[in-house]
Short mmCIF file of N, CA, C and O in Angstrom, two decimals:
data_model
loop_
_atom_site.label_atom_id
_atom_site.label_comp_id
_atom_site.label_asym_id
_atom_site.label_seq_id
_atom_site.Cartn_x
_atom_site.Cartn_y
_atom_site.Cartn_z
N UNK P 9 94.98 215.05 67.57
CA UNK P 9 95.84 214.55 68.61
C UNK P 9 96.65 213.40 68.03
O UNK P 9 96.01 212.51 67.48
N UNK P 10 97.73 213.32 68.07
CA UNK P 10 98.89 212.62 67.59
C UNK P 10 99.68 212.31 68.59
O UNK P 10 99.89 213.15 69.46
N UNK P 11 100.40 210.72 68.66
CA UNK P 11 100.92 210.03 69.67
C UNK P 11 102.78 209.73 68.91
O UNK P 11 103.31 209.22 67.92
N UNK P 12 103.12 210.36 70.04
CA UNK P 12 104.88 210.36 69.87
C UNK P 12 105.35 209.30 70.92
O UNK P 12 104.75 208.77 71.85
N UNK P 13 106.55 209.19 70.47
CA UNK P 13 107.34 208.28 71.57
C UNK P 13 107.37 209.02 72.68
O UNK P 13 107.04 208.54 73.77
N UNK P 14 107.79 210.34 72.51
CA UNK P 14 107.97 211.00 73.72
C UNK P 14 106.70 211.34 74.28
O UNK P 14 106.74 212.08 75.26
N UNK P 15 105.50 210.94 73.82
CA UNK P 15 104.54 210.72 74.54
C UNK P 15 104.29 209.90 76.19
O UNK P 15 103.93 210.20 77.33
N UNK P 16 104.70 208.80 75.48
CA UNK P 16 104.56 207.69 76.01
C UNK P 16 105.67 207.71 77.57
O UNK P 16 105.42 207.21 78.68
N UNK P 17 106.79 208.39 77.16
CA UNK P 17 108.17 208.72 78.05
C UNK P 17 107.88 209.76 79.17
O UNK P 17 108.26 209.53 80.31
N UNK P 18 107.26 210.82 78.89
CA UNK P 18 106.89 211.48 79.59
C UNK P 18 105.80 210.77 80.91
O UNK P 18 105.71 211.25 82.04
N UNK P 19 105.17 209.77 80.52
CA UNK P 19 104.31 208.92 81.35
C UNK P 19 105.56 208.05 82.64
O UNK P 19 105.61 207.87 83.86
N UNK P 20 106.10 207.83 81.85
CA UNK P 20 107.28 207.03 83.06
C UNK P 20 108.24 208.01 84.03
O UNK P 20 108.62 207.72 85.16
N UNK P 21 108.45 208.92 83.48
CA UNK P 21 109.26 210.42 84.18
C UNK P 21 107.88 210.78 85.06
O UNK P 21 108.25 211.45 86.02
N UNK P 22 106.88 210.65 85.08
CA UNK P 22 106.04 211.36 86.13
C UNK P 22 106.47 210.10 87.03
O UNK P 22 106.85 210.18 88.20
N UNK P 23 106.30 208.74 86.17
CA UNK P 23 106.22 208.17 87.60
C UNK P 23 107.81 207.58 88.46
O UNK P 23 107.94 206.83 89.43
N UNK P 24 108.74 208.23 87.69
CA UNK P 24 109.66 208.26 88.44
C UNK P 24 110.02 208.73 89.20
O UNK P 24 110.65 208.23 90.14
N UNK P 25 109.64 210.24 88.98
CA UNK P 25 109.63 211.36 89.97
C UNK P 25 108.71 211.47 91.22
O UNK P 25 108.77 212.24 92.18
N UNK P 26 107.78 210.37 90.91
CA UNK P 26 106.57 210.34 91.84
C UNK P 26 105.86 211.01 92.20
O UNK P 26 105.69 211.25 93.40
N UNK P 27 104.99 211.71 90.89
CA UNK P 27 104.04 212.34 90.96
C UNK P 27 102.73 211.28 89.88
O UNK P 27 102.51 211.23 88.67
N UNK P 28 102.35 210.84 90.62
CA UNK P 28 101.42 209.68 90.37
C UNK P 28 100.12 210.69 89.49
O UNK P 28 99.42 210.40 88.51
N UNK P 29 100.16 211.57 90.08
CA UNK P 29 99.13 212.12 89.74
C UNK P 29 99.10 212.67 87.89
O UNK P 29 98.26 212.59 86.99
N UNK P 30 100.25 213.12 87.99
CA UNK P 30 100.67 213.86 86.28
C UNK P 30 100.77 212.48 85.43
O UNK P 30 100.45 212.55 84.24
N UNK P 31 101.20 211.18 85.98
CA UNK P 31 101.68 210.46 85.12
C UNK P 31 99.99 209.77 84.59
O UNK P 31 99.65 209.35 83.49
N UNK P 32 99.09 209.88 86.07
CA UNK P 32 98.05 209.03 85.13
C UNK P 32 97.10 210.04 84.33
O UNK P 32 96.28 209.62 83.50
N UNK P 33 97.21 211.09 84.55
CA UNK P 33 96.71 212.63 83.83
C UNK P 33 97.74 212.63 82.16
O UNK P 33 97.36 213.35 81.23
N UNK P 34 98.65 211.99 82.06
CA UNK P 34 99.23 211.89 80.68
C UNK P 34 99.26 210.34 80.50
O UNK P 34 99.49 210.00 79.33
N UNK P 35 99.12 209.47 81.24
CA UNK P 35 98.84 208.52 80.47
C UNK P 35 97.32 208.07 79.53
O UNK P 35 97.06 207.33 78.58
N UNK P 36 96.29 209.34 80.80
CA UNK P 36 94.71 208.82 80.13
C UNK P 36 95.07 209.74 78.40
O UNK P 36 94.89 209.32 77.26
N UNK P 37 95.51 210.83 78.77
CA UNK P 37 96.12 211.32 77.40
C UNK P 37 96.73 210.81 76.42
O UNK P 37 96.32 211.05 75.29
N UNK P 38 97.92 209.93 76.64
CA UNK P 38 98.28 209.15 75.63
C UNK P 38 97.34 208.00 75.41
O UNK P 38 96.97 207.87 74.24
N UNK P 39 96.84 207.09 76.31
CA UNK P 39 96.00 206.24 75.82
C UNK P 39 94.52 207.13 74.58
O UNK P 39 94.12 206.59 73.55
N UNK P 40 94.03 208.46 75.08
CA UNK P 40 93.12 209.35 74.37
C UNK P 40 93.95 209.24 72.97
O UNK P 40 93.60 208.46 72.09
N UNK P 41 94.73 209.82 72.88
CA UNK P 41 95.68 209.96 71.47
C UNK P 41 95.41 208.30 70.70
O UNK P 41 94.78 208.08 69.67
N UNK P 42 96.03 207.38 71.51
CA UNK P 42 95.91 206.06 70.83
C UNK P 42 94.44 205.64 70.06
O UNK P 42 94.28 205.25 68.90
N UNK P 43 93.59 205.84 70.98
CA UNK P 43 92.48 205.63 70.73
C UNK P 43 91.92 206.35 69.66
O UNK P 43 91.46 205.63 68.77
N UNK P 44 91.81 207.66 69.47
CA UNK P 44 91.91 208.80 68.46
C UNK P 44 92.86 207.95 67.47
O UNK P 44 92.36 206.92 67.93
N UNK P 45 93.64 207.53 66.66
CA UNK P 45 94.64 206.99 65.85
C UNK P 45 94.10 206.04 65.39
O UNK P 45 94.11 205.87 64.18
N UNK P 46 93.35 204.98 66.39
CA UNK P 46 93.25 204.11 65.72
C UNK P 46 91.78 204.61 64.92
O UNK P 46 91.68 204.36 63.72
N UNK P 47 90.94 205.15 65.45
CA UNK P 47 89.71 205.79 64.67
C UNK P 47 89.86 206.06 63.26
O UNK P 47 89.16 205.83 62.28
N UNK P 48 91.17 206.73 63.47
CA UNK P 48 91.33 207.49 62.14
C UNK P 48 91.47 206.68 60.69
O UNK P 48 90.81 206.77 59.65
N UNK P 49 92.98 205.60 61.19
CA UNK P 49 93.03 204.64 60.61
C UNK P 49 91.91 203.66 60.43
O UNK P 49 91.89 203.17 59.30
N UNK P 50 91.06 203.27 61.19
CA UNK P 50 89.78 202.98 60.57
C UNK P 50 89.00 203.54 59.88
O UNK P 50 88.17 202.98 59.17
N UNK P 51 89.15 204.55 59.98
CA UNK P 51 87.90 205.21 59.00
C UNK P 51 88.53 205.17 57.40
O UNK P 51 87.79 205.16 56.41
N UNK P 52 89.89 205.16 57.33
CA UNK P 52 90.45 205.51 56.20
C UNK P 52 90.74 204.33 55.40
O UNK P 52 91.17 204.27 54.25
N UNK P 53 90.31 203.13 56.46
CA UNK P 53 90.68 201.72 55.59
C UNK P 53 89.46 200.99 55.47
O UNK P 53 89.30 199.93 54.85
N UNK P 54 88.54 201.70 56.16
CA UNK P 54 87.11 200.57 55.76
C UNK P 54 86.32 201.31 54.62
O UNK P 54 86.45 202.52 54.44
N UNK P 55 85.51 200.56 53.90
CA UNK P 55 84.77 200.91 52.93
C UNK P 55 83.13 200.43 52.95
O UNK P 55 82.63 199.41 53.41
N UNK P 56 82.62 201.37 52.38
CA UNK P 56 80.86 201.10 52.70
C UNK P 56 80.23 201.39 51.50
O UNK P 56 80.22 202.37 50.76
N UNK P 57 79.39 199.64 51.47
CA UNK P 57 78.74 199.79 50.13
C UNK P 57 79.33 199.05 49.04
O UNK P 57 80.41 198.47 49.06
N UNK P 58 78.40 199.15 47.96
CA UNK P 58 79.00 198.35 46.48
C UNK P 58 80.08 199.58 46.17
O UNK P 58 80.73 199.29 45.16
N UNK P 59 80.50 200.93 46.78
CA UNK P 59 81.25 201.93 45.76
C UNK P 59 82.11 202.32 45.98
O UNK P 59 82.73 203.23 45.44
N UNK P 60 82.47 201.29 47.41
CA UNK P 60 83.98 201.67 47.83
C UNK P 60 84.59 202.71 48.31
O UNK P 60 85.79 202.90 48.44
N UNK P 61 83.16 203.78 48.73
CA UNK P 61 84.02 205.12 49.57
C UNK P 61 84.38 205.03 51.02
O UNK P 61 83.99 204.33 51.95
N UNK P 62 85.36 206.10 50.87
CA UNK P 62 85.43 206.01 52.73
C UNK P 62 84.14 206.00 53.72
O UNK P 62 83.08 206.60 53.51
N UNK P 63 84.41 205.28 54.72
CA UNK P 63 83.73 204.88 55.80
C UNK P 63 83.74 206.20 56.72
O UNK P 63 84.50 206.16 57.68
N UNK P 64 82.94 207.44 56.51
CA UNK P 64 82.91 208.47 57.36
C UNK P 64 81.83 208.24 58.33
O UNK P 64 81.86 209.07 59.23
N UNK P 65 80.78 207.28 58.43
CA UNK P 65 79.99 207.41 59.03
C UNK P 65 79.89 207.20 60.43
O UNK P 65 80.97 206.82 60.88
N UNK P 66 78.82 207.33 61.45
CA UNK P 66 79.28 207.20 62.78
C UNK P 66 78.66 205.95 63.05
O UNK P 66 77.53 205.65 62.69
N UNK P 67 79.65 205.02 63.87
CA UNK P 67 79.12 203.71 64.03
C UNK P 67 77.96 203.14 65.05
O UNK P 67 77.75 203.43 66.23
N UNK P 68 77.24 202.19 64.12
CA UNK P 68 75.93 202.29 64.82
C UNK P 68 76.08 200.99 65.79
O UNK P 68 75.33 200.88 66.75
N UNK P 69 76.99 200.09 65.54
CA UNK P 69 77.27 198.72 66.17
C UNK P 69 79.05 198.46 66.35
O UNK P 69 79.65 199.53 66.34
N UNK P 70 79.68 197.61 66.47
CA UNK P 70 80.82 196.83 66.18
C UNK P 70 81.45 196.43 65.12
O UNK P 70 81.32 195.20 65.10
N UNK P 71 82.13 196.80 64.12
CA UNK P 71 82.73 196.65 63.05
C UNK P 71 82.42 194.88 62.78
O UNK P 71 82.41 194.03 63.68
N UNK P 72 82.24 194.69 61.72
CA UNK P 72 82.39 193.47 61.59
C UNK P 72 83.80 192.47 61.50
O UNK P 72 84.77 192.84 60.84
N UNK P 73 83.79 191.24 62.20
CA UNK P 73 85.26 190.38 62.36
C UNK P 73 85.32 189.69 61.88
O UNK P 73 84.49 188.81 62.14
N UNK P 74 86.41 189.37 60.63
CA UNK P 74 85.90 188.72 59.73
C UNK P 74 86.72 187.17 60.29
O UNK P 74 86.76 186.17 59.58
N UNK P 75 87.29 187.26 61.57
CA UNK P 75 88.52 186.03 62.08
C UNK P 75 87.30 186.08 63.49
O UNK P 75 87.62 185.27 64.37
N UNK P 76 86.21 186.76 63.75
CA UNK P 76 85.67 186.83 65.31
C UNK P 76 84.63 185.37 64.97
O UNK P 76 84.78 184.75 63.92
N UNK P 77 83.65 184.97 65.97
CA UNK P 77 82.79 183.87 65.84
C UNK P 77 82.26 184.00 64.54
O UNK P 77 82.45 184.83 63.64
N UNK P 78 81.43 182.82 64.66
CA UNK P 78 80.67 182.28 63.33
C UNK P 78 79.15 183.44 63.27
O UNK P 78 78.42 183.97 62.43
N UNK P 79 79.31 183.36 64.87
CA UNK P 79 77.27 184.30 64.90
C UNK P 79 78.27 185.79 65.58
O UNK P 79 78.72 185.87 66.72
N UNK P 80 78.37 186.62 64.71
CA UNK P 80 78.48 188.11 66.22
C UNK P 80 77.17 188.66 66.05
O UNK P 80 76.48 188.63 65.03
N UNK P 81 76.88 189.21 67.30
CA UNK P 81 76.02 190.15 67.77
C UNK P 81 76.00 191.87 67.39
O UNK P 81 76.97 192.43 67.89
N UNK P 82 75.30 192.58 66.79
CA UNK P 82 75.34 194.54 67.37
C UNK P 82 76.33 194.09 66.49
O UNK P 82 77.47 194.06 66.93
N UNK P 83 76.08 193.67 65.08
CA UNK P 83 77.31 194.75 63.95
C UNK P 83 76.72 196.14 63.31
O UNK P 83 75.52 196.40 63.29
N UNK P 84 77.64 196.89 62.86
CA UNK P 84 77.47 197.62 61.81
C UNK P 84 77.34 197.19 61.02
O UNK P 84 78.16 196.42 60.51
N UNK P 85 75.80 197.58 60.38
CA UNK P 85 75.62 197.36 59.05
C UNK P 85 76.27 197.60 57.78
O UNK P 85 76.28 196.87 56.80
N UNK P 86 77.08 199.34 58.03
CA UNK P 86 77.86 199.44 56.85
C UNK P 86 79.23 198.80 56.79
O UNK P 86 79.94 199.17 55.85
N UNK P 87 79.66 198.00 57.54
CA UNK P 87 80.89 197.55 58.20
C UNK P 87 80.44 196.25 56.41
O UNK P 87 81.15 195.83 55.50
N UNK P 88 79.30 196.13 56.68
CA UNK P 88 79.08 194.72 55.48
C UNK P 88 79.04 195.25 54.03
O UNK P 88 78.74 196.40 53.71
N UNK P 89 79.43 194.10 53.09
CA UNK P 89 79.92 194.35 51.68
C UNK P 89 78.63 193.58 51.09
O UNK P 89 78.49 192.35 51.06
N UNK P 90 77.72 194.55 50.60
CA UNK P 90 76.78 194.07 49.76
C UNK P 90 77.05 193.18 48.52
O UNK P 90 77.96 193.66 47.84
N UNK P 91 76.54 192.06 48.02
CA UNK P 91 77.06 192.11 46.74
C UNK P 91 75.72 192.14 45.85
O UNK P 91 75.71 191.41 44.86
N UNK P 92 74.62 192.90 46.11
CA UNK P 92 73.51 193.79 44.98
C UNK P 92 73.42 195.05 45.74
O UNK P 92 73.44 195.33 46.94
N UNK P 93 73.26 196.04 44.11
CA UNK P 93 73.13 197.30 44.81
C UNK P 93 71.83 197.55 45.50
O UNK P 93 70.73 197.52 44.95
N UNK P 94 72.10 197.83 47.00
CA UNK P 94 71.19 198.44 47.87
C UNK P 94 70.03 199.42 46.83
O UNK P 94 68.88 199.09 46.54
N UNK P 95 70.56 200.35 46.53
CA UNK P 95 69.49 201.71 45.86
C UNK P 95 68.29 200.36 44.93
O UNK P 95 67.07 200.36 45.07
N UNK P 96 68.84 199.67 44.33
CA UNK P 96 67.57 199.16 43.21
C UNK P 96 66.50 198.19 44.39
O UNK P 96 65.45 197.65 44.03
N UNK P 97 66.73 198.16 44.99
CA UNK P 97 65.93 197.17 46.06
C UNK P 97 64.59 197.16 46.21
O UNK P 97 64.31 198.02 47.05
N UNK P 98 63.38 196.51 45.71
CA UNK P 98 62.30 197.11 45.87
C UNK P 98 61.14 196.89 47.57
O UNK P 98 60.62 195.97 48.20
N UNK P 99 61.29 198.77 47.65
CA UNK P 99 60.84 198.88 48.91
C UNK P 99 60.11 197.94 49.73
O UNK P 99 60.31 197.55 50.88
N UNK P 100 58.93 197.60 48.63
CA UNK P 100 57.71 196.41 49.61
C UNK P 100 58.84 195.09 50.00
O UNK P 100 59.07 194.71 51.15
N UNK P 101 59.46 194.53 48.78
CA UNK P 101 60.35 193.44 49.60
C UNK P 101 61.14 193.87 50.64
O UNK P 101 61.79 192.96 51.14
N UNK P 102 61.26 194.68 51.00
CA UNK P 102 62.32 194.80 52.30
C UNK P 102 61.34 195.18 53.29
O UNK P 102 61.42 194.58 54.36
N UNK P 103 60.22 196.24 53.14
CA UNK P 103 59.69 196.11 54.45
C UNK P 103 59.27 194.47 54.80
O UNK P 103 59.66 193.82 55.77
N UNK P 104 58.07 193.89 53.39
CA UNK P 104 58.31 192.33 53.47
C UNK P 104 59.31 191.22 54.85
O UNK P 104 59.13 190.51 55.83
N UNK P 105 60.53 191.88 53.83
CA UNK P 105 61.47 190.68 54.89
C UNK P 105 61.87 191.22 56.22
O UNK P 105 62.14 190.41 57.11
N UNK P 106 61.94 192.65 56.48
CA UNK P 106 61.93 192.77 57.91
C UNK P 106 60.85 192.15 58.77
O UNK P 106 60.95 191.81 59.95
N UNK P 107 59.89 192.08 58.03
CA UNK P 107 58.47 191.88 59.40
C UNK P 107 58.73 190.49 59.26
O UNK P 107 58.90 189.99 60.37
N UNK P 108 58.87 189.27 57.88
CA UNK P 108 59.00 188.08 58.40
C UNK P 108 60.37 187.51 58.87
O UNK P 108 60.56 186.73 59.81
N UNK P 109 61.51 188.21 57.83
CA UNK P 109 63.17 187.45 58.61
C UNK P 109 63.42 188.73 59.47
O UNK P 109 64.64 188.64 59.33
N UNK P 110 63.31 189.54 60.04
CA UNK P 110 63.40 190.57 60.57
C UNK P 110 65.30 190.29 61.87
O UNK P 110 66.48 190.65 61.90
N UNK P 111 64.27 189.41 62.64
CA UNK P 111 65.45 189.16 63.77
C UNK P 111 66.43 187.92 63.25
O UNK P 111 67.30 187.46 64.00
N UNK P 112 66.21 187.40 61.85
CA UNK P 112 67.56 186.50 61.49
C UNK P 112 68.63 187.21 61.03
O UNK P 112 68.56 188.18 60.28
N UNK P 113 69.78 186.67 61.55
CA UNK P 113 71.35 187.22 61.14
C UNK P 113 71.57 187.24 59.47
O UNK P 113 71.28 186.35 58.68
N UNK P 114 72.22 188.59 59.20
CA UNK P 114 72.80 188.40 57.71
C UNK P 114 73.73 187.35 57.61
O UNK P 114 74.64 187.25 58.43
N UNK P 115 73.60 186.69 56.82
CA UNK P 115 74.10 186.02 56.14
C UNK P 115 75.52 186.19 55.12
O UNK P 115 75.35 186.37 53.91
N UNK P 116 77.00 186.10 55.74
CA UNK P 116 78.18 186.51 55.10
C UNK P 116 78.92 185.32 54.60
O UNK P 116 78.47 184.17 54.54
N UNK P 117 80.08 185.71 54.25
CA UNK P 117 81.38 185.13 53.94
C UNK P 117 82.28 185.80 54.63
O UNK P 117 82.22 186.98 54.99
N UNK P 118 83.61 184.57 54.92
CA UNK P 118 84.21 185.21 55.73
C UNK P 118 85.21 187.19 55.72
O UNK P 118 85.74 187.96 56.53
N UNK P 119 84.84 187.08 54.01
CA UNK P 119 85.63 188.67 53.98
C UNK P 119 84.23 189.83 54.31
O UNK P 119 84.31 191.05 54.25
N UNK P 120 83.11 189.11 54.63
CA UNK P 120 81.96 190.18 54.94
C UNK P 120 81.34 190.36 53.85
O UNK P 120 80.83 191.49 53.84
N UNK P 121 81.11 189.71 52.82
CA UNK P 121 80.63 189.87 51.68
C UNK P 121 78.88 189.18 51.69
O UNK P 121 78.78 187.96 51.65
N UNK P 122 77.99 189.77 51.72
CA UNK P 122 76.65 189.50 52.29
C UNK P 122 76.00 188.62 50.93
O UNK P 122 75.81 189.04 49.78
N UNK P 123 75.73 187.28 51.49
CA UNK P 123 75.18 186.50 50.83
C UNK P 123 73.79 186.07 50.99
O UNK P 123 73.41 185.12 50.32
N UNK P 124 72.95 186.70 51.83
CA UNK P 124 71.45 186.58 51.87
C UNK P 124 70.73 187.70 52.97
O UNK P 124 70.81 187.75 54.20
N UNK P 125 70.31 188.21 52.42
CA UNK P 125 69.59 189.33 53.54
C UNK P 125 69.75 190.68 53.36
O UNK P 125 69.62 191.38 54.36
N UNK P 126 70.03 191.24 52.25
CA UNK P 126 70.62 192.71 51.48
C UNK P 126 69.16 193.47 51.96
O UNK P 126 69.34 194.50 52.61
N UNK P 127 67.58 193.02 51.69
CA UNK P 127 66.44 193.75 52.06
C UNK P 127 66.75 194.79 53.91
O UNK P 127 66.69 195.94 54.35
N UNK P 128 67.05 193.48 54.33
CA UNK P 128 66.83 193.54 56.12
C UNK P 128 68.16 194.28 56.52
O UNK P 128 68.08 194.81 57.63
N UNK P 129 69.69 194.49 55.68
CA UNK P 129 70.80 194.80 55.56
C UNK P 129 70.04 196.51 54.96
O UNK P 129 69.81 197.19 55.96
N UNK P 130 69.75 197.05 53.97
CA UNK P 130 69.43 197.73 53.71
C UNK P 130 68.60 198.56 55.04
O UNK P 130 69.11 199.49 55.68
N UNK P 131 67.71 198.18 55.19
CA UNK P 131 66.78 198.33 56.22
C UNK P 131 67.43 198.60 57.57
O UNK P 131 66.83 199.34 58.35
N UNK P 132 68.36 198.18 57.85
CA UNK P 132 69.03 198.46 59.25
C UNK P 132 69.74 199.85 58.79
O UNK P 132 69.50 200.92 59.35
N UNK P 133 70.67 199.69 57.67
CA UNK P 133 71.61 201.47 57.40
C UNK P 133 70.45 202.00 57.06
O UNK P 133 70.87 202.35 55.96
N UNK P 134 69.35 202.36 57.06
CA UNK P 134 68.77 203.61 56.51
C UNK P 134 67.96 204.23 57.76
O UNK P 134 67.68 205.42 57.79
N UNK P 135 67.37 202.79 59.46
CA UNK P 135 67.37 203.12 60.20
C UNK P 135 68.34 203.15 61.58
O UNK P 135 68.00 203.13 62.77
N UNK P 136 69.57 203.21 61.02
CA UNK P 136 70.15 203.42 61.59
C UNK P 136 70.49 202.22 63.11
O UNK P 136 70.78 202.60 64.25
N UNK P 137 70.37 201.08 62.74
CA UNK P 137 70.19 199.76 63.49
C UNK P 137 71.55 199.02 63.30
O UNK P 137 72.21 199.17 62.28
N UNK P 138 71.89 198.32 64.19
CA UNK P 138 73.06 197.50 64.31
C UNK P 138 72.27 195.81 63.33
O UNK P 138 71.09 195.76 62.99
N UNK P 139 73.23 194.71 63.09
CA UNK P 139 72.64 193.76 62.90
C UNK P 139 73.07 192.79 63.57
O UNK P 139 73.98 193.03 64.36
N UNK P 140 72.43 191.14 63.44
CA UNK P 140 73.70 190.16 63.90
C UNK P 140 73.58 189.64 62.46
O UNK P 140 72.71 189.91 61.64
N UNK P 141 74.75 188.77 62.33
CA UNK P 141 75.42 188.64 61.31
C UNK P 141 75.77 186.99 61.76
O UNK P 141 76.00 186.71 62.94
N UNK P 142 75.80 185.71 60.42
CA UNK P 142 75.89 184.55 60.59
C UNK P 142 77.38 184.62 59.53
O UNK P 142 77.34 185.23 58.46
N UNK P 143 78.29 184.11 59.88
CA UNK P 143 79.26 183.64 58.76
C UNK P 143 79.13 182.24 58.21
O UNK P 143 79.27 181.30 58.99
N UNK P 144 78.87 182.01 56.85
CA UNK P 144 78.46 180.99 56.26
C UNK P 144 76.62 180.73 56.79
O UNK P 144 75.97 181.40 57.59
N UNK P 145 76.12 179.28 55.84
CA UNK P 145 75.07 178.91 55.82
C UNK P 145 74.70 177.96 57.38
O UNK P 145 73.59 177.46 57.55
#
């Protein structure tokens, strides 16, 4: 689904004509299209992981903001930029730090670049868990 100008035009001709009904039946449509667009373009500009591939995955939280508060709540984990590779991680330390830092926020920089908590970061993408996330110390 793809959004044209004459998308958008056709929404004002219903309601000129005054059929209220067609115009909000193509506007939930064009807003559907918008919404669809911007998905797309997200998926094609975010990256997950130390390896930089596209972001196909389905989101488990809120993208991370790298201009939103200092504490957000329910991020995506893959939304965050590791800086050690996840795969070498050894298992006991991460179950480890879930059971004791479990409910503390990862720890970022403001471009999302994860500066303490890669175990409990790990641990959320593999069960499929949102995180909260602290920007700075």
């Amino acid at each position: 689904m793809y959004l044209s100008e004459s998308d958008i035009k056709v929404v004002f001709e219903a309601i000129e004509e005054g059929d209220y009904d067609l115009a909000a039946w193509r506007a939930v449509t064009t807003i559907a299209a918008i919404l669809a667009l911007r998905s797309e373009m997200f998926n094609k500009t975010t990256s997950v992981g130390n390896k930089g591939t596209s972001n196909t995955h389905n989101s488990i939280g809120k993208p991370f903001d790298p201009k939103g508060k200092v504490v957000q709540v329910g991020v995506d984990p893959k939304t965050l930029k590791p800086t050690k590779n996840l795969d070498t991680l050894d298992p006991i330390r991460q179950k480890n730090a879930v059971k004791h830092a479990g409910d503390k926020p990862i720890i970022v920089d403001r471009k999302g670049n994860v500066l303490d908590g890669h175990h409990r970061l790990n641990d959320a993408i593999q069960n499929g868990r949102a995180v909260d996330v602290q920007i700075g110390y």
